[in-house]
Short mmCIF file of C-alpha atoms and ligand atoms in Angstrom, two decimals:
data_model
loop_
_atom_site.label_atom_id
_atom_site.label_comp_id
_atom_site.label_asym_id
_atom_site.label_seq_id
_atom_site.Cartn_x
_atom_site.Cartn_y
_atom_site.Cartn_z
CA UNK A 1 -18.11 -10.85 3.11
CA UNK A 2 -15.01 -12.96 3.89
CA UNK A 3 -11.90 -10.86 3.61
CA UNK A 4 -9.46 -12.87 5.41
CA UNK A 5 -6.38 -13.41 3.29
CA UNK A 6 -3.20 -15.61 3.17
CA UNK A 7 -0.48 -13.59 4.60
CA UNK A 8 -0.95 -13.36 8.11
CA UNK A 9 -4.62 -13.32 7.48
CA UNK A 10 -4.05 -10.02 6.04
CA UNK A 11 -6.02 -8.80 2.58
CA UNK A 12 -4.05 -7.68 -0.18
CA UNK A 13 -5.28 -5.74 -2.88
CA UNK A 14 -5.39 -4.82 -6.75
CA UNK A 15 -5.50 -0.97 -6.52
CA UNK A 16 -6.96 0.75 -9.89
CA UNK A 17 -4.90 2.83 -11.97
CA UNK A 18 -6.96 6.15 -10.48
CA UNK A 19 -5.67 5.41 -7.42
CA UNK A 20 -2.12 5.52 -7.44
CA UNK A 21 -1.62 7.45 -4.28
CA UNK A 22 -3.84 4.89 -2.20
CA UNK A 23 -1.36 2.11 -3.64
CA UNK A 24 1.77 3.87 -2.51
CA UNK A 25 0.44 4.75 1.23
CA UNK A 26 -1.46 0.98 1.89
CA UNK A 27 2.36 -0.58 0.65
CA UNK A 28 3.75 1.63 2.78
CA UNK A 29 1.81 0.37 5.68
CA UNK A 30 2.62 -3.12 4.73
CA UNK A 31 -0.23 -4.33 2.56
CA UNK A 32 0.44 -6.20 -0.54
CA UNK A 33 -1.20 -3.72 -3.42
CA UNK A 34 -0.51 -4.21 -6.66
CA UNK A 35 -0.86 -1.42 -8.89
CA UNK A 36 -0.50 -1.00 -13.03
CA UNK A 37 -0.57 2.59 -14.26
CA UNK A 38 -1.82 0.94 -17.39
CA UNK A 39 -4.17 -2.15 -17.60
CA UNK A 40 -6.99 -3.19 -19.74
CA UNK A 41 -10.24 -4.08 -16.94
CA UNK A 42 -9.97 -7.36 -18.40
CA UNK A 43 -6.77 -8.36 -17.50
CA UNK A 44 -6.92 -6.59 -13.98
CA UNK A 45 -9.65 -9.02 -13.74
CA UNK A 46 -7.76 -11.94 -14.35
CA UNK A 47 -5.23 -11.06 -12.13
CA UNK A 48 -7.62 -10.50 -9.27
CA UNK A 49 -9.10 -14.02 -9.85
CA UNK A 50 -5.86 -15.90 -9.36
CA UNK A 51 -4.37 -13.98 -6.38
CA UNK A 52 -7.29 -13.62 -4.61
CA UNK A 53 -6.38 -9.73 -4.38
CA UNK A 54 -9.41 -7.13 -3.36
CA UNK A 55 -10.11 -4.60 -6.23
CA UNK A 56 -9.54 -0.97 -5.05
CA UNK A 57 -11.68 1.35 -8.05
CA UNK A 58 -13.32 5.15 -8.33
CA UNK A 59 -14.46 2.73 -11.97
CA UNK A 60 -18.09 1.82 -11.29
CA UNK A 61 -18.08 -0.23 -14.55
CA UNK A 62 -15.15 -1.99 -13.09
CA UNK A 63 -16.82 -2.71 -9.54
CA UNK A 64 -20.02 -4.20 -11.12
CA UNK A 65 -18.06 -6.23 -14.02
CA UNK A 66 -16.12 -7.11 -10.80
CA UNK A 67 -18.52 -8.28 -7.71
CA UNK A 68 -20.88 -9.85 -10.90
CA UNK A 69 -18.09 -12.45 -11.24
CA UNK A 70 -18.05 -13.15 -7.31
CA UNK A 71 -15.03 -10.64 -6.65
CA UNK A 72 -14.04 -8.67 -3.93
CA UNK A 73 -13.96 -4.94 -4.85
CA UNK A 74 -14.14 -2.01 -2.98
CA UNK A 75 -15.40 1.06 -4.93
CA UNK A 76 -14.13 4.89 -3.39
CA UNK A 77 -16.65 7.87 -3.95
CA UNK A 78 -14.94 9.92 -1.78
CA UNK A 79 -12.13 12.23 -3.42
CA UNK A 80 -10.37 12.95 -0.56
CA UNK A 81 -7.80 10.47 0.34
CA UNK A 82 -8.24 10.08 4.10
CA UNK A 83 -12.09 9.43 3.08
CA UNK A 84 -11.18 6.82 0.86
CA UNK A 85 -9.27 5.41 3.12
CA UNK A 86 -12.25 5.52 5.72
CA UNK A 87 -13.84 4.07 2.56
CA UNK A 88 -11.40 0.93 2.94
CA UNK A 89 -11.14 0.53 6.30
CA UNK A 90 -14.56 -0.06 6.51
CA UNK A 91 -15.38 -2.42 3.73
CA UNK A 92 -12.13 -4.66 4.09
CA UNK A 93 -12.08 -4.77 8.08
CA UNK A 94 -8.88 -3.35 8.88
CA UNK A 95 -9.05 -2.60 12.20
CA UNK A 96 -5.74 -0.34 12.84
CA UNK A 97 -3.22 1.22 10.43
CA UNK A 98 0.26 1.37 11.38
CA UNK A 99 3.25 2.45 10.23
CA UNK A 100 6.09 0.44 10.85
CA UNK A 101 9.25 0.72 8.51
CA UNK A 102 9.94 -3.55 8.93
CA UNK A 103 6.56 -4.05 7.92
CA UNK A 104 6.44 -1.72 5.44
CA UNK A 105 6.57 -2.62 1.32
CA UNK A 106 8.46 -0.25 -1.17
CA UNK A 107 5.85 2.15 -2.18
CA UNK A 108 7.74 2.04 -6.04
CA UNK A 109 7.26 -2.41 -6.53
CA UNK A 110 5.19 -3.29 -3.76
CA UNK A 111 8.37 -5.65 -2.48
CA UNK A 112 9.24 -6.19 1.33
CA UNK A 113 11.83 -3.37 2.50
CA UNK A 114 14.27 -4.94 4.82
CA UNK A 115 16.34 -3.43 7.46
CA UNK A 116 19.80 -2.46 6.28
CA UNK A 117 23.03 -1.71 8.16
CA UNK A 118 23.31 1.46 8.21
CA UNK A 119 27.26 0.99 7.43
CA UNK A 120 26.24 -0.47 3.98
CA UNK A 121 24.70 2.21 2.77
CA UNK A 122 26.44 4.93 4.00
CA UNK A 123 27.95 5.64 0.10
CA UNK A 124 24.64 6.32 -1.31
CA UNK A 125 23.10 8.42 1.14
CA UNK A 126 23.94 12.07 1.59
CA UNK A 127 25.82 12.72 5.01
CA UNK A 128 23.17 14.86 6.43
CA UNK A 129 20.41 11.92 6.40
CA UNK A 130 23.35 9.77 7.41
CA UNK A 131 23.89 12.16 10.48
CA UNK A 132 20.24 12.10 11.57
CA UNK A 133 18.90 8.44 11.24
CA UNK A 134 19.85 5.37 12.31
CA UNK A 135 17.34 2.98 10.71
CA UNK A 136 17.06 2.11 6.80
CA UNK A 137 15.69 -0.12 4.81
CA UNK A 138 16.32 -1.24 1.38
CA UNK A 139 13.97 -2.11 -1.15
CA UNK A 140 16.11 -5.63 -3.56
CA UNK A 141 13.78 -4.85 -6.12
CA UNK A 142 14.44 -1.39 -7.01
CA UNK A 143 17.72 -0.80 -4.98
CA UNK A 144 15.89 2.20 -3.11
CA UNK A 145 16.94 2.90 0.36
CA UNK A 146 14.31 4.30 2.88
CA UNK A 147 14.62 5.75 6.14
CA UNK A 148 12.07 7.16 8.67
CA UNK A 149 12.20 10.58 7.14
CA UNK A 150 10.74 9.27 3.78
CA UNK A 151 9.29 6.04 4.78
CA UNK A 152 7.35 7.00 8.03
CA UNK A 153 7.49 10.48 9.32
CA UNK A 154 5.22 11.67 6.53
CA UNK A 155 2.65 9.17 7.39
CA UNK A 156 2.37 9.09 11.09
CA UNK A 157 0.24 12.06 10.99
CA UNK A 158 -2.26 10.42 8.17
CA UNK A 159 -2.16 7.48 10.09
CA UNK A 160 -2.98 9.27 13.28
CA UNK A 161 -6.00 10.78 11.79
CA UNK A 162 -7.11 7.54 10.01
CA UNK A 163 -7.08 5.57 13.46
CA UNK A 164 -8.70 8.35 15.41
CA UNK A 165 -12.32 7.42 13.88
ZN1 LIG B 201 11.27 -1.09 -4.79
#
C-alpha cells in the first residue's frame, strides 16, 4: 500500500473520534491529524477522499465502509496506547518518532507551533516556567504557548519506548 504523502512525503491522517489521545500525541510529533470529537462516518469520509488523509479507527464498520471505497485506514485493536501506536507504525511505515518542539503541531488545532521569543511572551507565562525554559512556541491558531515542559518532556519517554521496538 502506497502511503507516501505530500508534505515532505510524510502521511497525514483523519484520526476517529475514539481516538482523541492518539490525535493529540501524532500532532505533537508533527503529523498532520485531523480530529472531530463529533462527525457523522459519512462526512469523515468525504473529508478523507479530498485530502488524501489515512483514517485512524477502533470503528470496524468505519474501516470496511472505508478501504471498500479504495481508502487508506488503519484500524487499532489494541487498547493500550503505545500498542496502537505499534499498531500505526506498522501499517503507515513510519520508521522513527521524534519529538521535536519546531516540528511539532498544536495538539488543540493541529496548526504548526512556531518558535517564539521568549521576550514576547514573557506576560503570559508564570515566572517560574519563565525561569526554567528558554524555548517556546506559539500555536496562531489558538494563541497557546508551549514549552518543553508541556510540549516534549512528557513525550520523550513514550517516544523512547515506541522507537525501542
Ligand atoms: Zn492551537
Amino acid at each position: 500500500m502506497e502511503m507516501l504523502r505530500k508534505e515532505q512525503n510524510e502521511p497525514i491522517f483523519f484520526v476517529d473520534a475514539m481516538l482523541g489521545n492518539i490525535a493529540k500525541k501524532l500532532r505533537l510529533m508533527g503529523y498532520d491529524s485531523k480530529y472531530l470529537a463529533d462527525i457523522e462516518d459519512d462526512e469523515l469520509i468525504n473529508q478523507v477522499k479530498k485530502d488524501h488523509r489515512i483514517i485512524i479507527s477502533r470503528d470496524e464498520d468505519l474501516i470496511r465502509k472505508s478501504l471498500k471505497l479504495g481508502l487508506e485506514a488503519i484500524f487499532v485493536k489494541n487498547r493500550q496506547e503505545i500498542e496502537q501506536f505499534r499498531e500505526i507504525i506498522k501499517k503507515s511505515n513510519l520508521k522513527n518518532f521524534e519529538i521535536n518542539g519546531d516540528r511539532a503541531r498544536c495538539p488543540n488545532c493541529n496548526f504548526k507551533t512556531e518558535s517564539v521569543d521568549k521576550k514576547n511572551i514573557y506576560k503570559k507565562i508564570p515566572s517560574k516556567i519563565l525561569e526554567h525554559n528558554d524555548k517556546f512556541w506559539e500555536c496562531k491558531v489558538c494563541d497557546k504557548i508551549f514549552w518543553e515542559g508541556t510540549h516534549i518532556k512528557n513525550l520523550q519517554k513514550f517516544v523512547g519506548k515506541l522507537n525501542e521496538r
